[in-house]
Coordinates of C-alpha atoms in Angstrom, one line a residue:
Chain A
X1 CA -6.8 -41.9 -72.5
X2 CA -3.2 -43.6 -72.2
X3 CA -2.1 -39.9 -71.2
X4 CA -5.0 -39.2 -68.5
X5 CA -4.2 -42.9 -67.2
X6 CA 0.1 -41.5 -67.0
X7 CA -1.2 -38.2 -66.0
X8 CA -3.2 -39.7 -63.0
X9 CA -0.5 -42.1 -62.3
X10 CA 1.8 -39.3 -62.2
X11 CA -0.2 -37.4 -59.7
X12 CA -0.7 -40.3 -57.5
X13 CA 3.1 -40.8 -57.4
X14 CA 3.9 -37.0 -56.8
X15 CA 1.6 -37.2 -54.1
X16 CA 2.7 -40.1 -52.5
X17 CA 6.1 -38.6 -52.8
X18 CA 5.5 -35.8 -51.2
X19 CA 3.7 -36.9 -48.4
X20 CA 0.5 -35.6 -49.6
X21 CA -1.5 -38.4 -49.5
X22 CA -1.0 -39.3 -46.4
X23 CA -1.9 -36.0 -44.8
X24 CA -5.0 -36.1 -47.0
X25 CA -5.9 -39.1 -45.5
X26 CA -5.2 -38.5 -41.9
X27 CA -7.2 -35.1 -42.6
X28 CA -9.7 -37.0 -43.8
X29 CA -10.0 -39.6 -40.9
X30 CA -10.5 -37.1 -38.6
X31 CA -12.9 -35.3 -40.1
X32 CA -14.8 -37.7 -40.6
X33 CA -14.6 -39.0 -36.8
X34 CA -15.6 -35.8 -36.0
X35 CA -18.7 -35.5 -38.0
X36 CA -20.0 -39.1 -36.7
X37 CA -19.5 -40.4 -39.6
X38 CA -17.7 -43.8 -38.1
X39 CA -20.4 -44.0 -36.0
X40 CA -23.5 -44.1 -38.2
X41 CA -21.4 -47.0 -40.4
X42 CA -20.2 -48.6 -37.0
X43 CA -24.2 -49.4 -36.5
X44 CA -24.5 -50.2 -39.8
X45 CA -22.0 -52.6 -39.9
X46 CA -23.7 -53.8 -36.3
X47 CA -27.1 -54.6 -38.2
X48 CA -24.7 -56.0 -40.7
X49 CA -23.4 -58.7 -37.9
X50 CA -26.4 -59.5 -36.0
X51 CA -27.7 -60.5 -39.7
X52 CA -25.4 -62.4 -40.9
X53 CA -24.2 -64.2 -37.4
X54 CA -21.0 -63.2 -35.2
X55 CA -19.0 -65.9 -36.1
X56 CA -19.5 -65.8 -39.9
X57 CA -19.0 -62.4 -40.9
X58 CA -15.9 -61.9 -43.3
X59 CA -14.0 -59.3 -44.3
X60 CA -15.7 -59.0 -47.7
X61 CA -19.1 -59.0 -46.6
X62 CA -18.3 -56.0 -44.4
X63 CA -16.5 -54.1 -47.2
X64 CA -19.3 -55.3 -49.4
X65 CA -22.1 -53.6 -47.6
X66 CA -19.5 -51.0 -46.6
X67 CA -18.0 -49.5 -49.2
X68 CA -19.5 -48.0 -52.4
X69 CA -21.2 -50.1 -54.7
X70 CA -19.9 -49.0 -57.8
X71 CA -16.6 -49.0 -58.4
X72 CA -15.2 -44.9 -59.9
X73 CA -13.0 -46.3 -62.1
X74 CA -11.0 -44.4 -65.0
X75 CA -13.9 -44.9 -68.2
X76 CA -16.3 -42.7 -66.0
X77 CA -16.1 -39.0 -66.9
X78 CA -16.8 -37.0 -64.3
X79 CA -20.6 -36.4 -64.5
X80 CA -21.3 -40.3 -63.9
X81 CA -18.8 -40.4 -61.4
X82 CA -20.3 -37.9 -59.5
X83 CA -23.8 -39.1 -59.5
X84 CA -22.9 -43.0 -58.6
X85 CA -21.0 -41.2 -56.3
X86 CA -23.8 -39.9 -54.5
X87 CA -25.6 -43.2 -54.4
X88 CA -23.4 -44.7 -52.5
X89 CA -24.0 -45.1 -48.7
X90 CA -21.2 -44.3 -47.3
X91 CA -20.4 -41.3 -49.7
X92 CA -24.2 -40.0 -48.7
X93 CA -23.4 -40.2 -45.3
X94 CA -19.9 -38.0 -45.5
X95 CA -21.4 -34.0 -45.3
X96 CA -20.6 -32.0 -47.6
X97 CA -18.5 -29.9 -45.8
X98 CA -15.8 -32.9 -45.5
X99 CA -15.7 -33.2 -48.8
X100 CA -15.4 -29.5 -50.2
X101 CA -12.7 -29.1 -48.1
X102 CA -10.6 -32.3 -49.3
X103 CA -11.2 -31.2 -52.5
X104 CA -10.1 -27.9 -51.6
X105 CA -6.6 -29.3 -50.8
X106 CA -6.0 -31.6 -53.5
X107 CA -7.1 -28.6 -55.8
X108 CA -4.9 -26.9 -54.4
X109 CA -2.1 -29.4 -54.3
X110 CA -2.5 -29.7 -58.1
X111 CA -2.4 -25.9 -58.6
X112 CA 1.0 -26.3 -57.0
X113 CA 2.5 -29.0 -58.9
X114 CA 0.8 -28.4 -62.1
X115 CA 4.2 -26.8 -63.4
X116 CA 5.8 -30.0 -62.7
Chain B
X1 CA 11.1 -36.7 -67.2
X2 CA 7.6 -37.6 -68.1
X3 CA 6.3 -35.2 -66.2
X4 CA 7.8 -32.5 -67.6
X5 CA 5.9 -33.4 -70.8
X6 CA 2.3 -33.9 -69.6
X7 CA 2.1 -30.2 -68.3
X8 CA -1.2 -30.1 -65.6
X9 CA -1.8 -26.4 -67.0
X10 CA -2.5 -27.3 -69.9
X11 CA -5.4 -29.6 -69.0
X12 CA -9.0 -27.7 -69.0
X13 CA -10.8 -27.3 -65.7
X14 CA -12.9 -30.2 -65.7
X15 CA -10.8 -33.1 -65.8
X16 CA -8.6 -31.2 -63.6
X17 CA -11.8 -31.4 -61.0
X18 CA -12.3 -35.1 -62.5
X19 CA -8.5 -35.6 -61.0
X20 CA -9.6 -33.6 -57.8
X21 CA -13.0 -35.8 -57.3
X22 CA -11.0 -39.0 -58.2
X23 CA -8.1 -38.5 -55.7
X24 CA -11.1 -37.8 -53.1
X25 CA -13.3 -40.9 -54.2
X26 CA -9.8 -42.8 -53.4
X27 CA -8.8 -41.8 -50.0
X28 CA -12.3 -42.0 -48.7
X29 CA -12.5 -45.7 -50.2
X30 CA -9.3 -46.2 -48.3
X31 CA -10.7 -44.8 -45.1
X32 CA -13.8 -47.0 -45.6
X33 CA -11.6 -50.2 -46.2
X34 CA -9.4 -49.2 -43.3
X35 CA -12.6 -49.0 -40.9
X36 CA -13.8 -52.5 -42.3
X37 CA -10.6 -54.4 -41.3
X38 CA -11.4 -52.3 -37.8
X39 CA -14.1 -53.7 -37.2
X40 CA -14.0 -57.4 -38.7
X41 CA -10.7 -57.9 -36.4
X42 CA -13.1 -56.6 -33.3
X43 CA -15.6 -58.9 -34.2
X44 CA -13.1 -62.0 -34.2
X45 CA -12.0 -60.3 -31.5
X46 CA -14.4 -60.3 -29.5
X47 CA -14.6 -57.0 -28.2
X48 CA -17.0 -55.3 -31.4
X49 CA -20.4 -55.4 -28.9
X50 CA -18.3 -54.6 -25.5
X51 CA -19.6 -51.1 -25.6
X52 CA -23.3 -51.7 -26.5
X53 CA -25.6 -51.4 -23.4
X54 CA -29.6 -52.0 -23.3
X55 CA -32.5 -49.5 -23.2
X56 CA -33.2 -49.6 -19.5
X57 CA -29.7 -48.5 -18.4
X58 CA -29.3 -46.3 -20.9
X59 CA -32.7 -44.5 -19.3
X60 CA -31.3 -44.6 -15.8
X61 CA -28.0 -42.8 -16.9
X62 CA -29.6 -40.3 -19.0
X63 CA -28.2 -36.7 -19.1
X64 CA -30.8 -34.2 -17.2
X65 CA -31.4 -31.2 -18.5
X66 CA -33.8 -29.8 -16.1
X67 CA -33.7 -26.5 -13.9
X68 CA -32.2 -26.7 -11.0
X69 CA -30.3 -29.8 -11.1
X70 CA -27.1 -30.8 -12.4
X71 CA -26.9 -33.3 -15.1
X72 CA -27.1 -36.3 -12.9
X73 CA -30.1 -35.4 -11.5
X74 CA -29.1 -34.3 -8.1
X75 CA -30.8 -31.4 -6.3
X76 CA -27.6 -28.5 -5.5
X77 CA -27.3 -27.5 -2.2
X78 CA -30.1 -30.1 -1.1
X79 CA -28.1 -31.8 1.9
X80 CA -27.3 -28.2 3.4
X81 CA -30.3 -27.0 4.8
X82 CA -31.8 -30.7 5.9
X83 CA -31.3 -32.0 9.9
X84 CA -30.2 -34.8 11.4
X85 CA -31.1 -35.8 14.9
X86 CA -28.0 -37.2 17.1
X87 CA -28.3 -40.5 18.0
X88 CA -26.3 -39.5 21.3
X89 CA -27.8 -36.2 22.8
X90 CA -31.0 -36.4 20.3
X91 CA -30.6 -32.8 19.2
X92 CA -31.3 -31.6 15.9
X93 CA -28.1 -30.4 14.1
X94 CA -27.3 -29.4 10.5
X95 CA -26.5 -32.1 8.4
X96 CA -23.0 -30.2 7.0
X97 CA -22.1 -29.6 11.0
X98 CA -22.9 -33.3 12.0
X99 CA -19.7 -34.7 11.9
X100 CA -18.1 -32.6 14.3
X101 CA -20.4 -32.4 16.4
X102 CA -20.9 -36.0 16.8
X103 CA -17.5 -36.3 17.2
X104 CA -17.4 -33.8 20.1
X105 CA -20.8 -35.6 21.4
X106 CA -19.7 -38.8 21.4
X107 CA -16.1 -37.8 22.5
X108 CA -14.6 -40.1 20.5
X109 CA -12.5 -37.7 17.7
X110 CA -9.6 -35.8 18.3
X111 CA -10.6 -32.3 19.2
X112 CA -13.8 -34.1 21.0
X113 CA -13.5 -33.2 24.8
X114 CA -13.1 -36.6 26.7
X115 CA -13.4 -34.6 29.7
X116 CA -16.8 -35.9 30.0
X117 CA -15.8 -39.5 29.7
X118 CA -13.2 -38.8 32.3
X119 CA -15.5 -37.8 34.6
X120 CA -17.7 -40.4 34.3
X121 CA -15.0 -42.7 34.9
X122 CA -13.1 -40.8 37.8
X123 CA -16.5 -41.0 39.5
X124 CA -17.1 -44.6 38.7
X125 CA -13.6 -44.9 40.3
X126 CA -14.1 -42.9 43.0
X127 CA -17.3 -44.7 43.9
X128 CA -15.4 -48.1 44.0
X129 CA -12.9 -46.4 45.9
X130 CA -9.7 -47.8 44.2
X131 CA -6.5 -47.7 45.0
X132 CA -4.2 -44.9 45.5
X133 CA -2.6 -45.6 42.3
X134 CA -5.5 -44.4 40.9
X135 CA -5.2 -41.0 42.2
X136 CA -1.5 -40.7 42.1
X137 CA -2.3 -41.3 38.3
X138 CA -5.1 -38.3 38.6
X139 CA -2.2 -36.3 40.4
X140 CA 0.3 -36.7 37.7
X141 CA -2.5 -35.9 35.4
X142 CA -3.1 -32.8 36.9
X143 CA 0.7 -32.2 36.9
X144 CA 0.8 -32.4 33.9
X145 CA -2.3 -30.3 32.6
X146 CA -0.8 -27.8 34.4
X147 CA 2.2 -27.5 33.4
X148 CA 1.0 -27.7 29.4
X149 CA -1.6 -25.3 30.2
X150 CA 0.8 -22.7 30.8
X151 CA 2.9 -23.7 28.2
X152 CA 0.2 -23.6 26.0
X153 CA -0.9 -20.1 26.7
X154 CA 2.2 -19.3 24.4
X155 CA 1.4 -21.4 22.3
X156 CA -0.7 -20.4 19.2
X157 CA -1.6 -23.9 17.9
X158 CA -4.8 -25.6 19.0
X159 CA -6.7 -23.3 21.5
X160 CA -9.8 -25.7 21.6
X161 CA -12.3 -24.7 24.3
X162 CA -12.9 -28.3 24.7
X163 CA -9.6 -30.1 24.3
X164 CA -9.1 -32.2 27.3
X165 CA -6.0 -30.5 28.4
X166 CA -7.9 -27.4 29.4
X167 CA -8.8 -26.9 33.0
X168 CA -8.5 -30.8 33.4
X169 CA -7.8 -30.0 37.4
X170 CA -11.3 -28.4 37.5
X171 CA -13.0 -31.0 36.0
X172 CA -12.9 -33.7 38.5
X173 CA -15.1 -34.4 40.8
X174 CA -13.4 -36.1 43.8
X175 CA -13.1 -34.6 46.9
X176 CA -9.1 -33.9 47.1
X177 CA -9.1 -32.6 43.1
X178 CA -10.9 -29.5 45.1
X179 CA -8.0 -28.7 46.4
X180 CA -5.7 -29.4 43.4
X181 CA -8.4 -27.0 41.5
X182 CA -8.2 -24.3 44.2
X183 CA -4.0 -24.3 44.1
X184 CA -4.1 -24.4 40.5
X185 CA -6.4 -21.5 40.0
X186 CA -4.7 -19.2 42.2
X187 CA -0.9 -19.4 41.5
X188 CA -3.2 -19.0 37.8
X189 CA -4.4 -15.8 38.9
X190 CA -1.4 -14.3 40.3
X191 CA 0.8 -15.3 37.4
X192 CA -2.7 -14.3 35.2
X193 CA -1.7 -10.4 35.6
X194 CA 2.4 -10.8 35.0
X195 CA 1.8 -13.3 31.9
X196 CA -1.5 -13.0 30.1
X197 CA -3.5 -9.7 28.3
X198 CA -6.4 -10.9 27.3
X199 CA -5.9 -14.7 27.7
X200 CA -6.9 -16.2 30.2
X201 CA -5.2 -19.6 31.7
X202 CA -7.7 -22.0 30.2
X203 CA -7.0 -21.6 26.4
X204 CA -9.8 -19.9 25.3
X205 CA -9.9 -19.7 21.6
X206 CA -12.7 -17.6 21.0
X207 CA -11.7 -13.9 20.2
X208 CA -14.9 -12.4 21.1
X209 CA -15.9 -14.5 24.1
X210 CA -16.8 -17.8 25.3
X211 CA -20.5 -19.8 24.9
X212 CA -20.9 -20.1 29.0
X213 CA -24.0 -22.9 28.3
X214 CA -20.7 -25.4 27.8
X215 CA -19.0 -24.6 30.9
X216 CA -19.4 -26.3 34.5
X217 CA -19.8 -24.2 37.6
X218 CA -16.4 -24.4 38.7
X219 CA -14.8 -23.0 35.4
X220 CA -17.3 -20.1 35.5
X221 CA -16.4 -19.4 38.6
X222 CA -12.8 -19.6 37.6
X223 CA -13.5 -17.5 34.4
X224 CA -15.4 -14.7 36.4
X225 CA -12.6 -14.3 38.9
X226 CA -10.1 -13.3 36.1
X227 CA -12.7 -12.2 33.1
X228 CA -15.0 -9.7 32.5
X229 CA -17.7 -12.1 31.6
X230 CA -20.5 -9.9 30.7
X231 CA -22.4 -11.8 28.5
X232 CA -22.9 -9.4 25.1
X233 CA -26.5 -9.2 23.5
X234 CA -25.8 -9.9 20.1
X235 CA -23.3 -13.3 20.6
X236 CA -25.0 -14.3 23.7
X237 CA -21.2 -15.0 25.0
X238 CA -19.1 -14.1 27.6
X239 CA -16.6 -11.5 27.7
X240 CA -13.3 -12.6 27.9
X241 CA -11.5 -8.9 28.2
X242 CA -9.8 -8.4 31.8
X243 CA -11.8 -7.0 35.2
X244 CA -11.6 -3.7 34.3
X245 CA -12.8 -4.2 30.2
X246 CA -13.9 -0.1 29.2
X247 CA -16.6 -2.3 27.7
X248 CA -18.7 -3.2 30.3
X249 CA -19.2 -1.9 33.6
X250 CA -19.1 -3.3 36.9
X251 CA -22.3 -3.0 36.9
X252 CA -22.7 -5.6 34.5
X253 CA -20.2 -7.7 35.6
X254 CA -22.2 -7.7 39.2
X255 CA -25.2 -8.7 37.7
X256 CA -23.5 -11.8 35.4
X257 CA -21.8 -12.8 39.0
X258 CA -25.4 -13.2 40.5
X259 CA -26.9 -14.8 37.8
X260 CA -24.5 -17.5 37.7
X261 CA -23.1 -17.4 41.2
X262 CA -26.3 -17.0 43.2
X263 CA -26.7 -13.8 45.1
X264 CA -23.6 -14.3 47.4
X265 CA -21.4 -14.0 44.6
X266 CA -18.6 -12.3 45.0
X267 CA -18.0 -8.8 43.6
X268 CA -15.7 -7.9 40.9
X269 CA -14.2 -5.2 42.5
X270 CA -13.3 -7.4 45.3
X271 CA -12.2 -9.9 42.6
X272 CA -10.2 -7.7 41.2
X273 CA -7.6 -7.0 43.9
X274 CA -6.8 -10.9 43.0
X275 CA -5.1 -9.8 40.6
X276 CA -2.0 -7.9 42.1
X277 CA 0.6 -9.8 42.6
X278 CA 0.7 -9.1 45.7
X279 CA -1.9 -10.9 48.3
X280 CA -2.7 -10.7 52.0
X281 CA -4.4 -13.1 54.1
X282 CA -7.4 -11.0 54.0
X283 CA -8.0 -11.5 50.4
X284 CA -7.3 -15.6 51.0
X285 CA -10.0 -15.3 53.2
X286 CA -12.3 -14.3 51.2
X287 CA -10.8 -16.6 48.5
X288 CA -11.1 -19.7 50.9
X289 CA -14.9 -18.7 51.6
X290 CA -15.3 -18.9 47.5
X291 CA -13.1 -21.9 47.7
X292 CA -15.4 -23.3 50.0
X293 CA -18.3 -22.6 48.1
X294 CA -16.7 -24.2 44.8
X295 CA -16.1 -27.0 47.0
X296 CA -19.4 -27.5 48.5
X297 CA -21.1 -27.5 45.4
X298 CA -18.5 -29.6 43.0
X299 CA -20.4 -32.3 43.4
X300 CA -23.5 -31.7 42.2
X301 CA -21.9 -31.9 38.5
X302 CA -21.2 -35.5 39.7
X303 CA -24.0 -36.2 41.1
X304 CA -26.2 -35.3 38.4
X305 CA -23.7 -37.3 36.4
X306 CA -24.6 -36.1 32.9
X307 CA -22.2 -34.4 30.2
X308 CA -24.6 -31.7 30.2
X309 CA -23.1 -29.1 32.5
X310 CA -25.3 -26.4 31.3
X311 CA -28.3 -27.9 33.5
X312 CA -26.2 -27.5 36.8
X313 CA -25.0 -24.3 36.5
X314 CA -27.3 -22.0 38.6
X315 CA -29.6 -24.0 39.1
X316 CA -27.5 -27.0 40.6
X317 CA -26.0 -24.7 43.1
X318 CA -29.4 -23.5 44.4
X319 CA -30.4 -26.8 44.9
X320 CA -28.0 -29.3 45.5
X321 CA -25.3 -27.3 47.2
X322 CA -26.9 -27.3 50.9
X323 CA -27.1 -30.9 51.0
X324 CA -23.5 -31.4 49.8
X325 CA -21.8 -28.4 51.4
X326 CA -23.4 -30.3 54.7
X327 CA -21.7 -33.6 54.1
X328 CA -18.5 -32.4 52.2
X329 CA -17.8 -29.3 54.9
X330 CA -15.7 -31.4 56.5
X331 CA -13.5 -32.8 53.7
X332 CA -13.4 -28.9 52.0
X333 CA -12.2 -27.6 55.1
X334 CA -9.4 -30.0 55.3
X335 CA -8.6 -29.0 52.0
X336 CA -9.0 -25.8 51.9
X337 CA -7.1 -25.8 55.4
X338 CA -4.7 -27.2 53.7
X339 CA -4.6 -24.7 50.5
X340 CA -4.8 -21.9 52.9
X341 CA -1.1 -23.1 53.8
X342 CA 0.1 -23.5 51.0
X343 CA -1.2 -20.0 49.6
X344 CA 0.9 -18.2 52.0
X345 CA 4.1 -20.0 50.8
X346 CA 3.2 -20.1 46.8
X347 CA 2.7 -17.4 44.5
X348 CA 3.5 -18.2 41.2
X349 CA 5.1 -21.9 41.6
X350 CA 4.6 -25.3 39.7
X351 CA 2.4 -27.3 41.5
X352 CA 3.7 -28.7 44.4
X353 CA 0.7 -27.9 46.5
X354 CA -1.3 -30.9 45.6
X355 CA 1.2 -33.1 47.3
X356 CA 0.7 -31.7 50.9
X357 CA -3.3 -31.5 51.1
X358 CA -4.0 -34.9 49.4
X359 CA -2.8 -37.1 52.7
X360 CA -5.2 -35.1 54.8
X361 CA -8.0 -35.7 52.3
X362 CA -7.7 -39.5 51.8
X363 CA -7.5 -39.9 55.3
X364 CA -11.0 -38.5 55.8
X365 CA -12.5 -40.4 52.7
X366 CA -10.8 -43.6 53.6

């Protein structure tokens, strides 16, 4: 485990490093503008507001009803992780076709820098 | 260095795609935070609901989708076939053609003729019988219409049928602008043949002819001295080719003479010899008997005192011409006494005429 937890961090750094990370996520951004995806959470977050009051609405609340609700963390394997994954709201609402083609890249940025 | 150790290839394929799904799980969790602290800070903002609008608008701005209209709603093509009336001569006239017209109508734009309005006034004026000023103004008017009227036969900007610089002289309806008129058209006529082809002194713009219904009696008079002006079947407009156009044949030309002229009209052929540079007394005679008859019936226009001038043409001469010709004989014959001189001196020269006849002519209206 000690080596998946270095081998991950490892990754992360490489693709920090290299840019990688950041294109992913700008990649990612837009995709998912494009798809609506901001939208549908922009009225959820809306019914969100309205329920809890304008002026007392916090930053945690809104990432609390926002983002997933379990937490991927490293003691998942990877069945687990995918099916809380799919429970999660905002995961649901990404389509599928987002999300093959990120994983596409960072496949594919591993197959490049699996020598390193 | 430690890197090099933990070798990727030598993972299997699943936690490879546990790596993948992880990375992915990551950045979309950071897209998702990212969007949170978007819209908290618009919320404390203030400007998180700006954009939200209720049901009812939201109907009234809805995207059509239906045949035939765009996605406003809005019918194509629907304002081009509807009418409007004008306000001022309460004629129905296509709504795409209403602006210029109206500005014509009401003579108020810039290619509107004000020579109605002028008239109306110079016969208000005349009526009151105002000061000489006045008619020195008129003079210089004249003047000057005359000389940019042959200037402007050169010129290929702006041949308006109906700007006011055309045929201003003819236009008025006092008693003295008869003779102005009659020494304008002739040196017009004489120089017509040396300058012109096809133009004619008054700045016709038309190629193919002119719409006659606009013109007063004393312009087609004018016109049929130097013009064809057959009127053709299919344009219902005058031809503006020269006395002897192959088109049409004297014939014709006859019979457009009597229909506007009355059946004393004079003939083409005898017309024609205006022409020539070259003129006797013989053919002022006969020129001073038309003048005579332009001058006799001038002022039925006026009388009648509308900006219509199609309702006087023909018909105006039949009627109101023996009562004027009786009353005015005296002042025309000044006038044209006075023209008759000046013919035999003038051919083609600026106008200087107008100066000798007017004296004569105020002393019998005043």
């Amino acid at each position: 485990m000690n080596k998946d937890a270095q081998m991950r961090a490892a990754i992360n750094q490489k693709l920090i490093e290299t840019g990688e990370r950041e294109r992913l996520k700008e990649l990612l951004r837009a995709k998912l503008i494009e798809c609506g995806w901001k939208d549908q959470l922009k009225a959820h977050c809306k019914e969100v507001i309205k329920e809890k009051g304008l002026e007392h609405v916090t930053v945690d609340d809104l990432v609390a009803e926002i983002t997933p609700k379990g937490r991927v963390d490293s003691s998942m394997n990877f069945n687990t992780c995918l099916d809380s994954c799919s429970y999660h709201y905002n995961q649901a609402l990404v389509p599928d076709s987002v999300k093959k083609e990120l994983l596409q890249r960072i496949r594919t940025f591993l197959a490049q820098h699996a020598s390193l | 260095m430690k890197m090099e150790e933990m070798s990727l290839s030598g993972l299997d394929n699943s936690k490879l795609e546990a790596i993948a799904q992880e990375i992915y799980t990551d950045l979309v969790e950071d897209s998702c935070l990212g969007f949170c602290f978007e819209v908290h800070r618009a919320v404390k903002c203030g400007y998180f609901f700006l954009d939200d609008t209720d049901p009812e608008s939201m109907k009234d701005f809805e995207i059509v989708d239906q045949p035939g209209l765009d996605i406003f709603g809005q019918v194509f093509n629907q304002w081009k076939s509807k009418e409007c009336v004008c306000p001022n001569c309460s004629r129905s006239i296509a709504a795409s053609r209403f602006a210029p017209h109206l500005e014509k109508c009401l003579g108020m734009g810039r290619n509107s003729s004000r020579i109605a309005n002028r008239r109306i006034a110079n016969s208000n004026n005349m009526n009151k019988s105002e000061s000489d000023q006045e008619d020195n103004d008129d003079i210089n008017d004249n003047d000057w219409s005359y000389g940019s009227e042959k200037k402007a036969k050169k010129r290929k900007s702006d041949k308006n049928p109906n700007s006011p610089r055309r045929s201003k002289s003819l236009k008025h309806k006092n008693g003295f602008s008869v003779c102005t008129s009659a020494s304008y058209t002739l040196p017009l006529l004489f120089s017509s043949s040396g300058e012109l082809s096809n133009s004619d002194p008054f700045k016709y713009n038309s190629s193919s002819g002119i719409s006659y219904e606009a013109l007063g009696p004393e312009e087609l008079r004018s016109l049929l001295t130097t013009q064809c002006g057959v009127i053709s079947e299919h344009t219902k407009k005058m031809c503006t080719r020269s006395l002897r156009c192959p088109q049409h044949t004297d014939e014709q030309r006859r019979a457009v003479r009597v229909y506007f002229l009355g059946p004393s009209a004079i003939l083409p052929e005898v017309e024609s010899s205006l022409d020539n540079d070259s003129f006797d007394m013989t053919d002022s005679q006969s020129l001073i008997s038309r003048l005579q008859w332009d001058g006799s019936s001038d002022l039925s226009p006026s009388d009648s005192g509308s900006s219509k001038t199609s309702e006087n043409q023909g018909w105006g001469l039949g009627t109101n011409s023996s009562e004027s010709r009786k009353t005015k004989k005296k002042k025309s014959h000044l006038s044209l006494v006075g023209t008759a001189s000046s013919l035999g001196s003038n051919k083609k020269k600026k106008p200087k005429p107008p100066a000798p006849p007017t004296p004569s002519i105020y002393d019998d209206i005043n």
